[in-house]
């Protein structure tokens, strides 16, 4: 029973993290039909921003709890800024191109950003452990979990709720959903699709950076974390369905629990499980578990 | 089959002789670089074949890695070091796996094809990284190659592998050049342009795509095997998605219209990478990224389209 | 292995090339075609008329394997071909052209023609022999000459005017020497003053091969000039199936189709697009 609980909680923690990482990616695809490989770099930028700020802040001895607002807020800001620059400076010239070409464009942006990160922050690893240790440990049914990890579940829930509310209950959200459904028709209906694109990309980037910022205290921030994470986010988004926020939630849950299962039973299968599920879903239901197949317009 | 069918074919023979003569002039590091470039060029050639059919594979690394590991395992576990036998085993494994995966893949197009190929490549990565026996993330070293019982001295191994790679690569280029001009080569282009029309001409696009996928897999595995032989080492990174991304980059860099373009692209790429890495270790990726964007923007047909002969539709 | 060398001459005994029995197609609640019973004989030239949505294209798509019928059977020379894929239908001896010409846009007209010939041949596709040999190129040019478009041989298809594209599309369909040819609006998008020239060329080619031909048309003048028999569709069913003169004076046809046709605006030529 203990193992089951550990698997469940571990799975939930990992799922929460995956959800926050993946939801920005799926949102951007849903609205703009772009599979943004550079999302990994946004994650990394968020992580580095947070890590360096945490490192500086906690050495100043200021009120510790304010540090949380600082490093999370900074990560979000960094993401928004970078996302804005990418969209306005580059992406908007490429709209309308083939989806696969867009993947290559975002791949180019990823390569550029990876080096930008190295130039800004160097290649040494950053450790931002303070917030992590500040939240201590919590005992659940006799097993000790890090408070920080558990709070991720809360944050993921908040993010999910906020997105659901924004997309379904607000006017802006409904406009966004219209564009997700069909950007051409939306434009014909008078929706300023350009503006929707900018806003979406900035929000998506902010979410990616937020994920990175939140993760920074939990592990060492070093070059390459973006490249590792993007492929995981990719798998989640594909499983849940490209463009579906609900799908991202289910996809993260599925991948998170499966991975936790693997880690605690057959650790060699950990990575295999994730990509295996991705391949399986792609083979059986390529549009993902939560997206209805659209007829191909010839 | 005539040896020289047209200008390109003749030029390929000339180029092969030039490369072979260079063996005696160039320094070791350049020979090493060229061997790796030619091997990678073969992978990209297979990818180009798929791209001409309208499909971008983000998972050629799967077979590249497979080729390397087959060579490594055959050497360390079975004691096989003969290049001919190694290549044969590599090709057979690649055919078996690509037939299996290809049967599934040939039903998908566009972004789904790309993602599924990426997923399969990452599956192999995941398996290898967790495999203690195969050295996990470190990989392992492989036994020096031999040819029909003759084991060259370690100092000259690089030279012999270089010459072998040159001959093999150019022979393959000759074949693929003819292939591009054959009905199957044209059918690939036709599928890219209008798959429905091809069906109405009585051909199954899926079968043609499967065939090309298998050929591309074989080429990738041969490239991986050769890389392993010259580098003396294999690791799971060969199956990581960024390796496959590199191959796509080279394909775009060189272009896919001419059979030699992937090779040229690979050589340019390796040269840039080697020098850029020395000169600007924290910016060479940025340079690559910027180059990729510039090519997509301005040179969608790759660097090859800059050559004057191409503009007039002439042969090179 | 089936080959599909069509008959060169019309035989005296009438042989049914195509027969559909109770052919229907529904998409959920929408009935696109209901209980279509048609018999086409060797060498016939049949016009198919009806307003948009009446079921003409659905009928062609079912016969050519693009759609699976919900009910009914399709027989080709007494062989059941219902549900076969377009590829198999082509191999059996039925070819079609398209409303929007389906060509290979980045290749030249010559290459399009050469590919059509080679793919439709009953030979294995493998081998290193080049597609474009002196022989295959000459043959393709000859064929383009038959349609009067050989001057466009080296032009990339994407640059060709609409009329040439339609002719090329039809030429590629006839390249397989089918016994049954289905033309989906062969003159649509073609300038009004070019329509007859196009149909003349097409009919000349059809007579050469002796294929039975079914063509969908909205232009009644074309129907009257070239079709010996007319099948009229309305709302998913056939309301008339008779020799041309008789069908054109059928009261239902006049009310539902011809009347409607006379109110259609002359088609814009797509040549300037």
Short mmCIF file of C-alpha atoms in Angstrom, two decimals, chain A:
data_model
loop_
_atom_site.label_atom_id
_atom_site.label_comp_id
_atom_site.label_asym_id
_atom_site.label_seq_id
_atom_site.Cartn_x
_atom_site.Cartn_y
_atom_site.Cartn_z
CA UNK A 1 0.00 0.00 0.00
CA UNK A 2 2.88 2.26 0.78
CA UNK A 3 4.32 1.76 -2.68
CA UNK A 4 0.97 2.57 -4.22
CA UNK A 5 0.83 5.84 -2.34
CA UNK A 6 4.37 6.72 -3.26
CA UNK A 7 3.69 5.98 -6.89
CA UNK A 8 0.52 8.02 -6.80
CA UNK A 9 2.02 11.05 -5.13
CA UNK A 10 5.22 10.87 -7.13
CA UNK A 11 3.16 10.52 -10.25
CA UNK A 12 1.00 13.49 -9.34
CA UNK A 13 4.03 15.63 -8.65
CA UNK A 14 5.64 14.72 -11.94
CA UNK A 15 2.33 15.18 -13.75
CA UNK A 16 1.89 18.63 -12.27
CA UNK A 17 5.31 19.66 -13.44
CA UNK A 18 4.67 18.20 -16.89
CA UNK A 19 1.33 19.95 -17.12
CA UNK A 20 2.75 23.38 -16.46
CA UNK A 21 5.51 22.74 -19.00
CA UNK A 22 3.24 21.31 -21.65
CA UNK A 23 0.20 23.53 -21.42
CA UNK A 24 1.97 26.52 -22.97
CA UNK A 25 3.14 24.35 -25.85
CA UNK A 26 -0.31 22.99 -26.56
CA UNK A 27 -1.92 26.41 -26.32
CA UNK A 28 0.47 27.85 -28.87
CA UNK A 29 -0.15 24.96 -31.22
CA UNK A 30 -3.88 25.15 -30.80
CA UNK A 31 -4.08 28.81 -31.71
CA UNK A 32 -1.20 29.23 -34.14
CA UNK A 33 -0.72 25.70 -35.41
CA UNK A 34 2.97 25.97 -34.58
CA UNK A 35 4.77 23.20 -32.74
CA UNK A 36 7.17 25.41 -30.85
CA UNK A 37 10.41 23.55 -30.18
CA UNK A 38 11.83 26.76 -28.72
CA UNK A 39 9.46 26.25 -25.80
CA UNK A 40 12.28 24.28 -24.24
CA UNK A 41 14.46 27.36 -24.27
CA UNK A 42 11.72 29.41 -22.67
CA UNK A 43 11.65 26.85 -19.90
CA UNK A 44 15.41 27.15 -19.55
CA UNK A 45 15.28 30.94 -19.54
CA UNK A 46 12.70 30.82 -16.77
CA UNK A 47 14.83 28.40 -14.81
CA UNK A 48 18.02 30.42 -15.16
CA UNK A 49 16.28 33.69 -14.33
CA UNK A 50 14.83 32.20 -11.19
CA UNK A 51 17.99 30.43 -10.16
CA UNK A 52 20.20 33.49 -10.49
CA UNK A 53 17.68 35.70 -8.70
CA UNK A 54 17.21 33.21 -5.90
CA UNK A 55 20.95 32.97 -5.51
CA UNK A 56 21.26 36.72 -5.25
CA UNK A 57 18.17 37.37 -3.15
CA UNK A 58 18.71 34.85 -0.45
CA UNK A 59 22.23 36.05 0.07
CA UNK A 60 20.96 39.55 0.81
CA UNK A 61 19.04 38.37 3.83
CA UNK A 62 15.79 40.11 2.95
CA UNK A 63 12.46 38.70 3.99
CA UNK A 64 12.65 35.13 2.67
CA UNK A 65 9.05 34.57 1.69
CA UNK A 66 9.02 37.55 -0.63
CA UNK A 67 11.67 35.70 -2.56
CA UNK A 68 9.01 33.39 -3.85
CA UNK A 69 7.09 36.19 -5.49
CA UNK A 70 10.33 37.50 -6.88
CA UNK A 71 11.64 34.46 -8.59
CA UNK A 72 8.28 33.31 -9.89
CA UNK A 73 7.36 36.77 -11.10
CA UNK A 74 10.75 37.26 -12.70
CA UNK A 75 10.53 33.98 -14.55
CA UNK A 76 7.13 34.91 -15.92
CA UNK A 77 8.35 38.32 -16.99
CA UNK A 78 11.42 36.88 -18.66
CA UNK A 79 9.21 34.46 -20.54
CA UNK A 80 6.82 37.15 -21.65
CA UNK A 81 9.58 39.39 -22.86
CA UNK A 82 11.37 36.65 -24.78
CA UNK A 83 8.12 35.39 -26.24
CA UNK A 84 7.21 38.86 -27.40
CA UNK A 85 10.56 39.38 -29.07
CA UNK A 86 10.40 36.02 -30.82
CA UNK A 87 6.90 36.54 -32.12
CA UNK A 88 7.23 40.11 -33.27
CA UNK A 89 10.80 39.85 -34.41
CA UNK A 90 10.68 36.59 -36.28
CA UNK A 91 7.66 34.36 -36.25
CA UNK A 92 5.15 36.77 -37.67
CA UNK A 93 7.05 36.83 -40.95
CA UNK A 94 6.60 33.12 -41.34
CA UNK A 95 2.89 32.60 -40.76
CA UNK A 96 1.03 30.54 -43.27
CA UNK A 97 3.94 28.27 -44.01
CA UNK A 98 3.76 24.53 -43.85
CA UNK A 99 3.53 23.10 -40.31
CA UNK A 100 6.70 21.09 -40.69
CA UNK A 101 8.59 24.16 -41.91
CA UNK A 102 7.41 25.98 -38.79
CA UNK A 103 8.87 23.22 -36.63
CA UNK A 104 12.20 23.80 -38.33
CA UNK A 105 11.92 27.54 -37.75
CA UNK A 106 11.31 27.01 -34.04
CA UNK A 107 14.21 24.56 -34.02
CA UNK A 108 16.43 27.32 -35.36
CA UNK A 109 15.17 29.63 -32.64
CA UNK A 110 15.89 26.93 -30.05
CA UNK A 111 19.48 26.66 -31.23
CA UNK A 112 19.94 30.41 -31.06
CA UNK A 113 18.39 30.72 -27.61
CA UNK A 114 20.47 27.88 -26.19
CA UNK A 115 23.59 29.84 -26.94
CA UNK A 116 22.05 33.12 -25.78
CA UNK A 117 21.48 31.41 -22.45
CA UNK A 118 25.09 30.24 -22.35
CA UNK A 119 26.30 33.73 -23.14
CA UNK A 120 24.12 35.34 -20.47
CA UNK A 121 24.52 32.81 -17.70
CA UNK A 122 27.63 30.80 -18.51
CA UNK A 123 27.91 27.03 -18.47
CA UNK A 124 28.19 26.37 -14.78
CA UNK A 125 25.26 24.87 -12.97
CA UNK A 126 23.10 27.02 -10.74
CA UNK A 127 21.71 25.75 -7.48
CA UNK A 128 18.73 27.54 -6.03
CA UNK A 129 17.86 25.25 -3.18
CA UNK A 130 16.60 27.81 -0.68
CA UNK A 131 12.92 27.91 -1.60
CA UNK A 132 12.97 24.16 -1.80
CA UNK A 133 14.25 23.66 1.68
CA UNK A 134 12.09 26.44 3.05
CA UNK A 135 8.95 24.45 2.43
CA UNK A 136 10.32 21.58 4.41
CA UNK A 137 8.95 18.11 4.30
CA UNK A 138 5.47 16.78 4.85
CA UNK A 139 4.53 13.33 6.07
CA UNK A 140 1.73 11.57 4.28
CA UNK A 141 0.75 8.24 5.77
CA UNK A 142 4.22 7.75 7.09
CA UNK A 143 6.12 8.71 3.96
CA UNK A 144 8.02 11.94 3.73
CA UNK A 145 7.58 14.18 0.72
CA UNK A 146 9.13 17.53 -0.05
CA UNK A 147 6.71 20.36 0.62
CA UNK A 148 7.91 22.13 -2.47
CA UNK A 149 7.12 19.18 -4.69
CA UNK A 150 3.65 18.85 -3.23
CA UNK A 151 2.99 22.53 -3.77
CA UNK A 152 3.58 21.95 -7.46
CA UNK A 153 0.36 19.99 -7.51
CA UNK A 154 -1.39 23.02 -6.13
CA UNK A 155 0.19 25.33 -8.65
CA UNK A 156 -0.70 23.05 -11.54
CA UNK A 157 -4.25 22.96 -10.35
CA UNK A 158 -4.32 26.76 -10.15
CA UNK A 159 -2.84 27.14 -13.61
CA UNK A 160 -5.28 24.64 -15.00
CA UNK A 161 -8.22 26.33 -13.39
CA UNK A 162 -7.09 29.78 -14.47
CA UNK A 163 -6.75 28.63 -18.06
CA UNK A 164 -10.07 26.84 -18.02
CA UNK A 165 -11.76 29.91 -16.63
CA UNK A 166 -10.06 32.25 -19.07
CA UNK A 167 -10.85 30.10 -22.09
CA UNK A 168 -14.43 29.30 -21.22
CA UNK A 169 -15.79 32.12 -19.15
CA UNK A 170 -14.17 35.23 -20.51
CA UNK A 171 -14.83 36.94 -23.79
CA UNK A 172 -11.16 36.98 -24.71
CA UNK A 173 -11.01 33.30 -24.04
CA UNK A 174 -13.90 32.61 -26.35
CA UNK A 175 -12.21 34.59 -29.09
CA UNK A 176 -9.17 32.44 -28.55
CA UNK A 177 -11.22 29.29 -28.85
CA UNK A 178 -12.70 30.57 -32.08
CA UNK A 179 -9.23 31.06 -33.48
CA UNK A 180 -8.23 27.60 -32.29
CA UNK A 181 -11.16 26.19 -34.16
CA UNK A 182 -10.51 27.98 -37.43
CA UNK A 183 -8.23 30.96 -37.75
CA UNK A 184 -9.28 31.82 -41.29
CA UNK A 185 -12.95 32.01 -40.47
CA UNK A 186 -12.19 33.91 -37.29
CA UNK A 187 -10.30 36.47 -39.26
CA UNK A 188 -13.17 36.73 -41.69
CA UNK A 189 -15.46 37.32 -38.71
CA UNK A 190 -13.41 40.31 -37.70
CA UNK A 191 -11.27 38.86 -34.94
CA UNK A 192 -7.85 40.47 -34.90
CA UNK A 193 -6.00 37.23 -35.36
CA UNK A 194 -2.59 38.94 -35.37
CA UNK A 195 -3.19 40.28 -31.93
CA UNK A 196 -4.51 36.95 -30.73
CA UNK A 197 -1.32 35.33 -32.00
CA UNK A 198 0.93 37.73 -30.13
CA UNK A 199 -1.03 37.37 -26.92
CA UNK A 200 -1.11 33.60 -27.19
CA UNK A 201 2.58 33.28 -27.88
CA UNK A 202 3.45 35.57 -25.00
CA UNK A 203 1.19 33.68 -22.59
CA UNK A 204 2.47 30.33 -23.81
CA UNK A 205 6.06 31.46 -23.40
CA UNK A 206 5.28 32.83 -19.95
CA UNK A 207 3.85 29.46 -18.95
CA UNK A 208 6.93 27.67 -20.23
CA UNK A 209 9.19 30.03 -18.33
CA UNK A 210 7.03 29.69 -15.23
CA UNK A 211 7.51 25.95 -15.38
CA UNK A 212 11.25 26.46 -15.56
CA UNK A 213 11.21 28.98 -12.77
CA UNK A 214 9.27 26.65 -10.53
CA UNK A 215 11.63 23.78 -11.24
CA UNK A 216 14.81 25.73 -10.60
CA UNK A 217 14.81 25.22 -6.85
CA UNK A 218 14.21 21.52 -7.26
CA UNK A 219 17.18 20.59 -9.42
CA UNK A 220 20.41 22.04 -10.73
CA UNK A 221 20.00 24.42 -13.62
CA UNK A 222 22.56 23.63 -16.29
CA UNK A 223 22.83 23.92 -20.08
CA UNK A 224 20.64 21.47 -21.91
CA UNK A 225 17.67 21.31 -19.56
CA UNK A 226 15.54 22.94 -22.21
CA UNK A 227 16.44 20.35 -24.79
CA UNK A 228 15.63 17.52 -22.44
CA UNK A 229 12.32 18.95 -21.35
CA UNK A 230 10.94 19.86 -24.77
CA UNK A 231 10.78 16.29 -25.90
CA UNK A 232 8.86 15.32 -22.75
CA UNK A 233 6.44 18.20 -23.21
CA UNK A 234 6.11 17.10 -26.78
CA UNK A 235 5.14 13.60 -25.77
CA UNK A 236 2.53 14.87 -23.31
CA UNK A 237 0.99 17.24 -25.82
CA UNK A 238 0.82 14.60 -28.51
CA UNK A 239 -0.81 12.11 -26.16
CA UNK A 240 -3.41 14.54 -24.92
CA UNK A 241 -4.02 16.05 -28.29
CA UNK A 242 -2.34 18.99 -29.94
CA UNK A 243 -4.11 22.17 -28.99
CA UNK A 244 -6.18 20.79 -26.15
CA UNK A 245 -5.59 22.16 -22.64
CA UNK A 246 -7.70 19.43 -21.13
CA UNK A 247 -5.73 16.97 -23.19
CA UNK A 248 -2.51 18.32 -21.75
CA UNK A 249 -3.88 17.66 -18.28
CA UNK A 250 -4.85 14.10 -19.08
CA UNK A 251 -1.65 13.54 -21.00
CA UNK A 252 0.47 14.73 -18.09
CA UNK A 253 -1.45 12.56 -15.67
CA UNK A 254 -1.04 9.53 -17.86
CA UNK A 255 2.66 10.07 -18.46
CA UNK A 256 3.31 11.05 -14.85
CA UNK A 257 1.64 8.02 -13.34
CA UNK A 258 3.13 5.63 -15.90
CA UNK A 259 6.58 7.01 -15.27
CA UNK A 260 6.17 6.77 -11.51
CA UNK A 261 5.05 3.19 -11.94
CA UNK A 262 8.10 2.42 -14.03
CA UNK A 263 10.52 4.18 -11.72
CA UNK A 264 9.31 2.21 -8.72
CA UNK A 265 9.00 -1.15 -10.41
CA UNK A 266 11.18 -1.43 -13.51
CA UNK A 267 13.42 1.64 -13.59
CA UNK A 268 14.99 0.66 -16.92
CA UNK A 269 11.64 1.28 -18.57
CA UNK A 270 11.29 4.85 -17.38
CA UNK A 271 12.04 6.64 -20.62
CA UNK A 272 10.77 3.84 -22.77
CA UNK A 273 7.35 4.11 -21.14
CA UNK A 274 6.96 7.77 -21.94
CA UNK A 275 7.87 7.54 -25.60
CA UNK A 276 6.22 4.18 -25.94
CA UNK A 277 2.89 5.63 -24.88
CA UNK A 278 3.48 8.53 -27.24
CA UNK A 279 4.13 6.20 -30.15
CA UNK A 280 1.13 4.09 -29.25
CA UNK A 281 -1.24 7.04 -29.10
CA UNK A 282 0.14 8.41 -32.35
CA UNK A 283 -0.39 5.08 -34.04
CA UNK A 284 -3.92 4.52 -32.86
CA UNK A 285 -5.27 8.02 -32.54
CA UNK A 286 -2.85 10.48 -34.12
CA UNK A 287 -4.85 13.53 -33.23
CA UNK A 288 -4.48 12.68 -29.56
CA UNK A 289 -6.87 11.43 -26.92
CA UNK A 290 -8.85 14.61 -26.59
CA UNK A 291 -9.08 16.16 -29.98
CA UNK A 292 -11.68 15.19 -32.54
CA UNK A 293 -10.21 14.37 -35.91
CA UNK A 294 -10.83 17.03 -38.49
CA UNK A 295 -11.40 16.06 -42.09
CA UNK A 296 -8.41 16.97 -44.17
CA UNK A 297 -9.32 19.79 -46.45
CA UNK A 298 -7.91 18.78 -49.79
#
